[in-house]
Amino acid sequence: MYKVEIISIFVENKPGKLEKITKLLAEAYINILGFSITDARDFGIIKFLVDKPKEAYELFKKNGFVVALNPALGIEMKDKPGGLYEVVKFISSKGINIENALVYVAESREKAYFIFEVENFEESLEKLKDNGFELLKLV
Amino acid sequence: MFWDQQLECIEPERLREVQLQRLKEVVKRVYEKVPFYRKKFDEAGIKPEDIRSLEDIKHLPFTSKTDMREAYPFGLFAVPLSEIVEIHTSSGTTGKPVVAGYTVKDIALWAEVMARCLVMVGATKDDIVQIAYGYGMFTGGLGFHYGAQKIGATVVPASAGNTKRQIELMKDFGTTFLACTPSYALYLTEYAKEEMGIDLSTLKLRIGSFGAEMWTEEMRKEIERRMGIKAYNVYGLTEIIGPGVAHECPAQQGLHVWEDHFYPEIIDPETGEPLPEGQEGELVLTSLTREGMPMIRFRTRDITTLHREKCACGRTLAKIERIKGRSDDMIKVRGVMIFPYQIEQAILEVQGVEPHYQIILTRPHYLDEVEVQVEMSKEIFSDDVKTIETLRKRLEKKIEQTVGVRVKVTLVEPKSIPRSEGKAKRIIDKRNLK
Ligand SMILES: [Zn+2]
C-alpha cells in the first residue's frame, strides 16, 4: 500500500519543548525522516515522519502527550527546477486538497518526496496512483 | 396544584406579620435555651426585645458552618436530648460533621413542607414515588419519604445506588415520580439504554425532583428529553431541615421558599450587608419554627437571587433562582461575580468532555485580566492548527457569554495543570489587591 504515517503532537510554545520530544525519539532509536512545525499564538503542532511510526505513537502517548497518527501520501519530486511545482500541480489537477505537508529526503540522498495529508486518504490514493508519479511506500 | 392554597397564596402583608411574630418567638427561645446563641447575642449587644420589625433581623449575628462544628455534637439543640426523635448529619470536606436534631414537631414540619413541594409539581396520592436519594444520615432520602407518605403516595424507598435494581423497580412497579440527584438521573438513562436496552422515556415516569448538587438548564432539558418527564429543582440543607426549604413550581422559573418557616435574606458575601431585592448574593436562612435546632441567620454559602413578584402559578411566596455557585469559590473580576463552576459548564458545553482547567487572575494595568488554561485532551485534539485555534476562540466566546467578562483561553498540554488531592486548585489569584 502506498501509505506513510505521520505523527502529530500538540505542544505549548515553551522553551525546551522540541528538545524534549526529539530526545525521546533519539533514546528509543527512532529515526526522524522529516518534520514540520506549525505555530499558533500559544501552541503549535509538530509533525514527524519517522521510520517506526507505531512505536513513536505509543512512546508519546505513554509520556503523556496528546498525539495522533494519521495516514499520508508521498510523491517523488524530480531533482530539477520546478520539481515541486510539477507534483503540486498534479495533486490539484485531481481535485485533492493538501492539508499539511513536509519533505522527506531519502537516505541515499538521491530521491526527495513530498509528503502530505489529505482529507480522504483512500479516495485520494485511488486518484493519484498509476499516473506516472512514484508514490512512497513506508508502511 | 396546592397542598395549602391559603398559605401558599397568602397576602404579603399577612405573611410579614406571621414571620415577625415567629421571628420574635424563635429569637427569644434560642436566647433562653441555647448558651451558644445567648453568648453571641450578648457579644453583639442585642436582646430579643430589640427585634421589633423584620428588618431588625440584620442586627442578629450570623451562624456559620464553623460555629456548628464547634458546637458538635449537640451544642445547638434547644430542647433536651430526650425530646429529639431523629438525628441527621451532613458531612463536610473537613473536620467534624454538622449535626441536626429533630423533635416530633420538626419531623411533622419536614413532612409538611415536602408535601407542599410534591403537590406543587403535580404529585398526588396515586403517584408511585421512587426515592433514589441516600437514606441514612443524609437528609435526602427520609425528607422525601416523609413528604411522599404525607400526601398518601406509594413510596418506593430504593435509596441510592444499585442502578440495575433502580431501573427494574421503575419498570416493574410503574414508578411515576423520581427523586434523586440530577447527575444520577442522567446516569440512570444511560445505564438503562446501554446495559439494559430500556428507554426510560417509554416507562410511566412523569415527574422528577432533583437536587443536592448544582445543575443547569441544559441538564434539565436533557433529563426531561431522555426520561420524558418534567424535571424540577429542589433545594434544602441539613442545617435548616433537609430537602424541602424551596422547590420549583410548574413555571420552572425559580424555587418558592416556604418562607413562613424559613426566612430568606440575600447578603453581600464580602461585607455581610443585606442586599436589595433582585440582587445576587449569598442566601442566609433563619428557621422560624424549628424546635429541636432553630437556626438564626445561617450562612448557606449558596449564591442566588431573591424575587418577590407574584408568580404565574399564583403563589405569593418569594422565589430564589437556581443556585449559581458557592460564595467560597466566588471571584470578583472587574466588579462582576464569577464562579469556577460557570466556566467549567461553558467549557463542557463546547468540548463535550469534563475539562481540566485553571483560572489565572492578573492585574497588569489596573484592570483585572482572566486567563483560563484548558488542558488539551485526545477527545478534542485535531492535528490541524486552524481547527484548534477555532476551538480556542469558541471557548473564549462561550465563557464570555456565560460569565459576562472577557477572558483569554490558553490551551495547555495534558497533565500540565497541577492536581492536588481531592479538590483541584481552580483559581490562581496573582492580583496584588493590597
Ligand atoms: Zn410559582
XYZ file of C-alpha atoms and ligand atoms in Angstrom:
574
model
C 0.000 0.000 0.000
C 1.258 3.436 -0.883
C 0.956 4.855 2.566
C 3.099 6.704 5.057
C 2.093 7.636 8.583
C 2.577 10.991 10.224
C 2.787 11.663 13.934
C 1.177 14.935 15.128
C 1.916 16.248 18.602
C 0.296 19.122 20.475
C 2.869 21.343 22.186
C 2.729 24.555 24.135
C 5.087 27.212 22.925
C 7.625 26.904 25.692
C 11.396 26.716 25.538
C 12.863 23.214 25.504
C 9.786 21.501 24.102
C 11.287 20.364 20.812
C 14.357 19.234 22.678
C 12.329 17.013 24.981
C 10.435 15.468 22.090
C 13.439 14.753 19.920
C 15.303 13.337 22.920
C 12.500 10.825 23.452
C 12.790 9.698 19.837
C 16.573 9.510 19.967
C 16.566 7.401 23.134
C 14.129 4.969 21.537
C 16.310 4.746 18.418
C 13.570 6.110 16.243
C 14.834 7.890 13.166
C 13.294 11.189 12.082
C 12.864 11.247 8.307
C 11.170 14.610 8.084
C 9.312 17.098 10.226
C 7.284 20.311 10.221
C 6.174 22.782 12.869
C 3.004 24.853 12.669
C 2.550 27.625 15.172
C -0.476 29.380 16.592
C -0.152 32.003 19.309
C 0.458 29.895 22.396
C 0.692 26.429 20.967
C 1.866 24.536 17.949
C 1.677 21.171 16.262
C 4.835 19.286 15.458
C 4.596 16.640 12.770
C 7.093 13.878 12.266
C 7.726 11.314 9.594
C 9.697 8.563 11.326
C 10.929 5.082 10.489
C 8.819 3.448 13.245
C 5.575 5.433 13.440
C 3.569 2.993 15.604
C 6.351 2.803 18.189
C 6.743 6.568 18.183
C 2.968 6.982 18.665
C 2.935 4.655 21.683
C 6.034 6.350 23.068
C 4.463 9.814 23.023
C 1.192 8.547 24.395
C 2.978 6.806 27.247
C 4.775 10.047 28.046
C 1.539 11.985 28.356
C 1.457 13.817 25.052
C -1.681 14.430 23.041
C -0.716 12.710 19.827
C -2.351 11.490 16.631
C -1.204 9.064 13.955
C -2.566 9.894 10.520
C -2.136 8.350 7.095
C -0.409 10.473 4.465
C 0.740 10.206 0.869
C 4.243 10.679 -0.506
C 5.118 11.568 -4.091
C 8.612 11.632 -5.535
C 9.911 15.026 -6.640
C 12.217 15.220 -9.641
C 15.585 16.761 -8.840
C 15.234 19.628 -11.297
C 13.824 23.181 -11.392
C 10.057 23.073 -10.993
C 10.119 19.603 -9.375
C 7.804 20.619 -6.515
C 5.583 22.628 -8.866
C 5.044 19.534 -11.047
C 3.944 17.486 -8.051
C 1.632 20.111 -6.588
C 0.078 20.767 -9.988
C -0.565 17.056 -10.406
C -2.229 16.785 -6.987
C -4.505 19.760 -7.522
C -5.421 18.561 -11.029
C -7.024 15.585 -9.279
C -9.084 17.928 -7.101
C -7.243 16.947 -3.928
C -6.663 19.428 -1.125
C -3.274 19.366 0.593
C -3.848 19.698 4.328
C -0.328 19.617 5.762
C 2.963 18.831 4.117
C 6.623 18.125 4.750
C 9.609 16.980 2.716
C 11.479 13.714 3.068
C 14.880 13.196 1.510
C 15.677 9.501 1.256
C 18.804 8.194 2.919
C 20.611 7.670 -0.361
C 20.102 11.440 -0.944
C 19.077 10.551 -4.470
C 15.379 10.962 -4.049
C 13.164 13.530 -2.338
C 9.485 13.065 -1.533
C 6.640 15.500 -0.975
C 4.690 14.104 1.985
C 1.186 15.424 2.564
C -2.012 14.740 4.452
C -5.402 14.752 2.750
C -8.967 14.717 3.960
C -9.903 11.377 2.433
C -6.902 9.095 2.214
C -8.327 6.119 0.312
C -10.118 8.219 -2.261
C -7.069 10.408 -2.867
C -4.803 7.406 -3.239
C -7.087 5.962 -5.931
C -6.955 9.206 -7.853
C -3.188 9.587 -7.654
C -1.779 6.130 -8.324
C -0.771 4.867 -11.789
C -0.311 8.345 -13.177
C 3.408 8.314 -13.859
C 4.379 9.686 -10.437
C 6.133 7.446 -7.979
C 4.306 7.063 -4.677
C 6.194 6.370 -1.485
C 5.624 3.173 0.451
C 6.736 3.107 4.079
C 4.047 1.144 5.894
C -51.981 22.201 42.497
C -51.687 23.313 46.106
C -51.154 21.460 49.356
C -52.203 24.523 51.392
C -53.526 27.089 48.956
C -54.474 29.664 51.551
C -50.989 29.731 52.916
C -49.087 29.409 49.641
C -51.028 32.366 48.215
C -51.035 34.400 51.433
C -51.238 38.218 51.286
C -47.691 39.594 51.566
C -48.726 41.856 54.448
C -50.196 38.963 56.373
C -47.094 36.861 55.672
C -44.858 39.534 57.159
C -46.963 39.591 60.313
C -46.625 35.826 60.677
C -42.891 35.984 60.011
C -42.307 38.759 62.535
C -44.303 37.019 65.224
C -42.371 33.790 64.652
C -39.022 35.559 64.470
C -39.611 37.217 67.836
C -40.546 33.863 69.353
C -37.589 31.948 67.983
C -35.074 34.630 68.961
C -36.446 34.661 72.493
C -36.410 30.867 72.636
C -32.802 30.406 71.486
C -31.641 33.236 73.754
C -33.146 31.439 76.713
C -32.378 27.851 75.766
C -29.113 27.798 73.779
C -25.990 29.160 75.524
C -24.260 29.413 72.145
C -26.805 31.962 70.907
C -27.021 33.814 74.211
C -23.257 34.349 74.145
C -23.320 35.514 70.532
C -26.235 37.882 71.073
C -24.624 39.300 74.206
C -21.365 39.870 72.338
C -23.285 41.681 69.616
C -25.123 43.674 72.287
C -28.568 42.566 71.178
C -31.524 41.388 73.244
C -34.613 39.537 71.980
C -36.697 42.677 72.727
C -34.647 44.593 70.153
C -36.374 42.696 67.340
C -39.332 44.984 66.589
C -39.551 44.630 62.810
C -38.413 42.075 60.240
C -35.678 44.492 59.164
C -34.192 44.250 62.666
C -33.048 40.736 61.773
C -29.949 42.357 60.303
C -28.715 43.147 63.821
C -28.571 39.466 64.735
C -25.211 37.730 64.316
C -24.755 35.123 61.551
C -24.364 31.434 62.269
C -21.692 29.717 60.204
C -20.777 26.143 59.464
C -17.713 26.656 61.657
C -19.965 27.622 64.568
C -21.854 24.398 64.039
C -18.701 22.312 64.073
C -17.630 23.938 67.305
C -20.987 23.118 68.811
C -20.537 19.434 67.845
C -22.386 17.293 68.612
C -25.431 18.731 70.417
C -24.434 22.285 71.328
C -27.122 23.930 69.202
C -30.059 21.859 70.379
C -32.767 23.963 72.006
C -34.536 21.061 73.717
C -33.346 18.246 75.994
C -31.955 15.289 74.053
C -34.918 13.202 75.253
C -37.193 15.367 73.071
C -35.083 14.697 69.955
C -36.525 11.821 67.930
C -34.159 11.838 64.964
C -30.625 12.968 64.173
C -29.048 13.652 60.805
C -25.586 14.792 59.852
C -24.112 16.446 56.840
C -20.527 15.529 56.163
C -18.162 18.316 55.393
C -14.992 18.043 53.390
C -13.001 18.799 56.525
C -13.418 18.199 60.224
C -16.465 17.194 62.174
C -19.849 16.745 60.533
C -22.741 19.128 61.134
C -25.438 17.604 63.357
C -29.152 18.322 63.097
C -31.716 17.229 65.687
C -35.474 16.925 65.084
C -38.378 16.806 67.532
C -41.702 15.161 66.706
C -42.999 18.548 65.587
C -39.909 19.138 63.434
C -40.470 15.868 61.594
C -44.106 16.875 61.040
C -42.911 20.239 59.696
C -40.485 18.492 57.358
C -43.279 16.274 56.030
C -45.500 19.360 55.620
C -43.005 21.399 53.562
C -42.040 18.378 51.456
C -45.736 17.693 50.842
C -46.098 21.268 49.558
C -43.136 20.683 47.195
C -44.509 17.441 45.791
C -48.089 18.607 45.327
C -46.866 21.866 43.766
C -45.375 19.944 40.833
C -48.435 17.754 40.434
C -47.854 14.703 42.636
C -50.954 13.033 44.111
C -51.791 10.003 46.218
C -51.927 7.974 43.010
C -48.238 8.522 42.294
C -45.564 5.899 42.827
C -42.632 7.830 44.234
C -39.225 6.214 43.896
C -36.702 7.807 46.207
C -33.168 7.232 44.967
C -31.565 9.682 47.352
C -29.490 8.072 50.060
C -31.342 7.051 53.220
C -29.434 7.174 56.465
C -27.586 10.095 57.986
C -28.070 12.097 54.780
C -31.368 14.013 54.820
C -32.273 13.442 51.148
C -33.921 10.036 51.420
C -36.021 10.495 54.561
C -37.061 14.063 53.700
C -38.734 12.910 50.503
C -40.009 9.829 52.292
C -41.929 11.813 54.911
C -43.370 14.193 52.315
C -44.469 11.497 49.893
C -46.118 9.496 52.674
C -47.879 12.625 53.920
C -49.620 13.112 50.564
C -50.535 9.437 50.521
C -48.395 8.461 47.567
C -46.880 4.983 47.269
C -43.285 5.260 48.412
C -40.558 3.070 46.919
C -37.613 3.684 49.283
C -34.956 2.483 46.861
C -32.189 4.640 48.394
C -29.078 5.476 46.370
C -27.068 3.084 44.232
C -27.714 -0.329 42.656
C -28.607 1.195 39.312
C -29.843 -2.013 37.702
C -32.329 -2.593 40.508
C -33.478 1.049 40.350
C -34.418 0.595 36.723
C -36.107 -2.760 37.350
C -38.182 -1.172 40.128
C -39.141 1.704 37.849
C -40.273 -0.701 35.200
C -41.959 -3.355 37.347
C -43.678 -1.010 39.816
C -44.554 1.636 37.224
C -42.775 4.463 39.050
C -44.282 7.822 38.113
C -42.221 10.182 40.276
C -38.437 10.027 40.690
C -36.324 11.810 43.296
C -32.521 11.731 43.070
C -29.538 13.898 42.183
C -29.604 15.295 38.625
C -26.319 13.632 37.695
C -27.666 10.282 38.853
C -30.809 10.855 36.785
C -28.661 11.237 33.674
C -26.622 8.203 34.632
C -29.801 6.155 35.035
C -30.879 6.958 31.485
C -27.503 5.976 30.084
C -27.309 2.776 32.079
C -30.854 1.789 31.160
C -30.157 2.314 27.487
C -26.686 0.849 27.198
C -26.762 -2.010 29.715
C -30.437 -2.983 29.690
C -31.760 -1.742 26.358
C -34.502 0.260 28.101
C -35.559 3.720 27.004
C -36.729 5.360 30.232
C -38.969 7.755 28.317
C -41.191 4.789 27.410
C -41.876 3.976 31.088
C -44.567 5.568 33.266
C -42.286 8.247 34.724
C -43.839 11.714 34.572
C -42.234 13.948 37.229
C -38.748 14.239 38.710
C -37.451 16.266 41.642
C -33.698 16.720 41.547
C -31.256 18.449 43.854
C -28.415 18.163 46.371
C -25.974 19.397 43.751
C -25.699 22.269 41.291
C -27.088 21.741 37.824
C -28.009 23.744 34.756
C -30.915 24.423 32.406
C -29.116 22.344 29.757
C -29.088 19.377 32.134
C -32.786 19.907 32.843
C -33.631 19.782 29.156
C -31.516 16.674 28.712
C -33.138 14.855 31.660
C -36.626 15.860 30.502
C -35.922 14.619 26.989
C -34.305 11.346 27.992
C -36.914 10.461 30.633
C -39.951 12.027 29.039
C -40.756 13.880 32.278
C -40.952 17.344 33.817
C -37.830 17.922 35.895
C -37.841 20.246 38.909
C -35.233 21.731 41.166
C -35.396 21.067 44.907
C -33.351 22.966 47.476
C -32.573 22.285 51.077
C -29.845 21.778 53.605
C -29.372 19.717 56.718
C -28.663 22.780 58.879
C -32.143 24.133 58.164
C -34.170 20.906 57.790
C -33.026 18.955 54.717
C -34.744 18.955 51.307
C -37.934 21.000 51.251
C -36.692 24.504 52.034
C -37.563 25.562 48.478
C -38.855 23.883 45.325
C -39.684 24.886 41.788
C -43.282 25.278 40.716
C -44.661 24.328 37.277
C -43.461 27.705 35.913
C -39.870 26.366 36.229
C -38.661 29.908 36.860
C -37.143 29.791 40.308
C -37.827 27.955 43.551
C -40.526 29.062 46.002
C -39.124 29.319 49.522
C -41.519 28.167 52.258
C -40.805 31.436 53.975
C -43.452 31.116 56.649
C -40.959 28.618 58.133
C -37.625 29.560 56.559
C -36.908 33.270 56.369
C -34.610 34.126 53.451
C -32.187 37.052 53.114
C -29.598 37.834 50.476
C -26.353 39.394 51.673
C -23.120 40.597 50.152
C -20.789 37.687 50.979
C -17.869 40.051 51.481
C -19.417 42.670 53.758
C -22.316 40.712 55.247
C -24.679 43.624 54.443
C -28.222 42.773 53.263
C -28.699 43.382 49.531
C -31.803 44.903 47.939
C -34.308 42.557 46.318
C -33.261 41.275 42.898
C -29.545 41.486 43.575
C -27.384 38.429 43.507
C -25.617 37.401 46.684
C -25.368 34.773 49.409
C -28.530 33.184 50.757
C -28.974 33.427 54.531
C -31.747 31.423 56.190
C -33.441 31.600 59.566
C -35.658 28.700 60.580
C -38.619 30.384 62.234
C -40.440 27.377 63.608
C -37.897 24.641 64.287
C -37.974 23.279 67.836
C -35.049 20.918 68.105
C -32.423 23.055 66.477
C -33.504 26.519 65.348
C -31.024 28.290 63.072
C -30.560 32.022 63.246
C -29.194 33.681 60.093
C -27.370 30.621 58.806
C -24.907 31.489 56.059
C -25.610 28.891 53.387
C -22.685 29.973 51.151
C -25.051 29.407 48.232
C -25.217 32.226 45.693
C -28.620 33.149 44.306
C -31.102 36.000 43.789
C -34.412 36.513 45.607
C -37.543 37.641 43.728
C -40.832 38.731 45.235
C -43.085 39.490 42.285
C -46.195 37.294 42.096
C -45.595 34.029 40.263
C -47.538 32.688 37.286
C -48.553 29.739 39.471
C -50.424 32.050 41.825
C -48.119 31.704 44.815
C -47.032 34.841 46.625
C -44.093 33.280 48.435
C -40.641 34.518 47.385
C -38.574 32.654 44.847
C -34.839 32.045 44.657
C -33.074 31.444 41.372
C -31.314 28.149 40.873
C -28.084 28.082 42.898
C -25.347 29.624 40.835
C -22.291 28.815 42.933
C -20.724 28.814 46.369
C -19.560 32.059 47.900
C -16.314 30.336 48.943
C -15.482 29.870 45.264
C -16.616 33.303 44.169
C -14.159 35.612 42.455
C -14.792 39.234 41.688
C -13.416 40.361 38.356
C -13.851 43.968 37.330
C -16.710 44.119 39.827
C -18.510 41.096 38.349
C -19.019 37.970 40.446
C -17.897 34.845 38.657
C -17.687 31.224 39.687
C -15.367 28.464 38.513
C -18.453 26.317 38.111
C -19.838 28.608 35.382
C -16.568 28.453 33.477
C -16.499 24.688 33.804
C -20.018 24.469 32.375
C -19.095 26.686 29.432
C -16.061 24.569 28.588
C -18.056 21.381 28.986
C -20.660 22.662 26.560
C -18.097 23.497 23.898
C -15.905 20.435 24.077
C -18.293 17.843 25.446
C -15.824 16.366 27.924
C -15.058 17.100 31.555
C -12.335 19.730 31.386
C -9.135 20.118 33.349
C -8.761 23.826 33.699
C -7.356 26.595 35.821
C -8.288 30.238 36.163
C -5.459 32.725 36.476
C -6.227 36.260 37.585
C -3.767 39.069 36.981
C -3.936 42.839 37.056
C -1.276 44.072 34.656
C -2.572 47.610 34.068
C -5.005 48.433 36.879
C -7.541 46.188 35.181
C -8.261 42.561 36.024
C -7.446 40.034 33.378
C -8.671 36.476 33.343
C -6.807 33.671 31.691
C -8.419 30.259 31.520
C -6.000 27.454 30.852
C -7.623 24.360 29.429
C -5.759 21.108 29.025
C -5.684 19.608 25.568
C -7.140 16.113 25.519
C -7.361 13.364 22.969
C -11.097 13.978 22.631
C -10.674 17.496 21.331
C -7.280 17.181 19.641
C -7.035 17.847 15.965
C -3.776 17.615 14.071
C -4.698 20.854 12.387
C -3.695 24.170 13.965
C -6.605 26.056 12.410
C -9.168 23.682 13.917
C -7.627 24.001 17.355
C -7.479 27.776 17.055
C -11.183 27.816 16.165
C -11.946 25.693 19.222
C -9.945 28.077 21.400
C -11.900 31.065 20.119
C -15.203 29.268 20.649
C -14.200 28.594 24.240
C -13.409 32.280 24.768
C -16.728 33.336 23.338
C -18.791 30.808 25.291
C -17.108 31.703 28.591
C -17.624 35.404 27.946
C -21.308 34.804 27.213
C -21.686 32.745 30.388
C -19.852 34.914 32.931
C -20.095 38.318 31.271
C -16.377 39.014 31.374
C -13.871 38.757 28.548
C -11.330 36.023 29.124
C -8.277 34.706 27.359
C -8.228 30.959 26.797
C -4.905 29.176 26.544
C -4.692 25.545 25.552
C -2.045 23.713 27.516
C -0.547 20.249 27.442
C -2.207 17.363 29.265
C -1.308 16.978 32.950
C 0.300 20.407 32.990
C -2.286 21.744 35.455
C -1.362 20.568 38.940
C -3.723 18.059 40.588
C -3.937 18.260 44.312
C -5.607 15.609 46.437
C -9.343 15.898 46.355
C -10.296 19.276 45.036
C -8.278 20.715 42.192
C -6.969 24.202 42.727
C -9.041 26.088 40.215
C -8.050 29.654 40.871
C -4.629 31.261 40.948
C -5.037 34.869 42.001
C -1.925 36.821 41.114
C -3.552 40.228 41.521
C -1.938 42.368 44.102
C -5.023 43.662 45.825
C -3.272 45.369 48.706
Zn -44.642 29.668 41.087
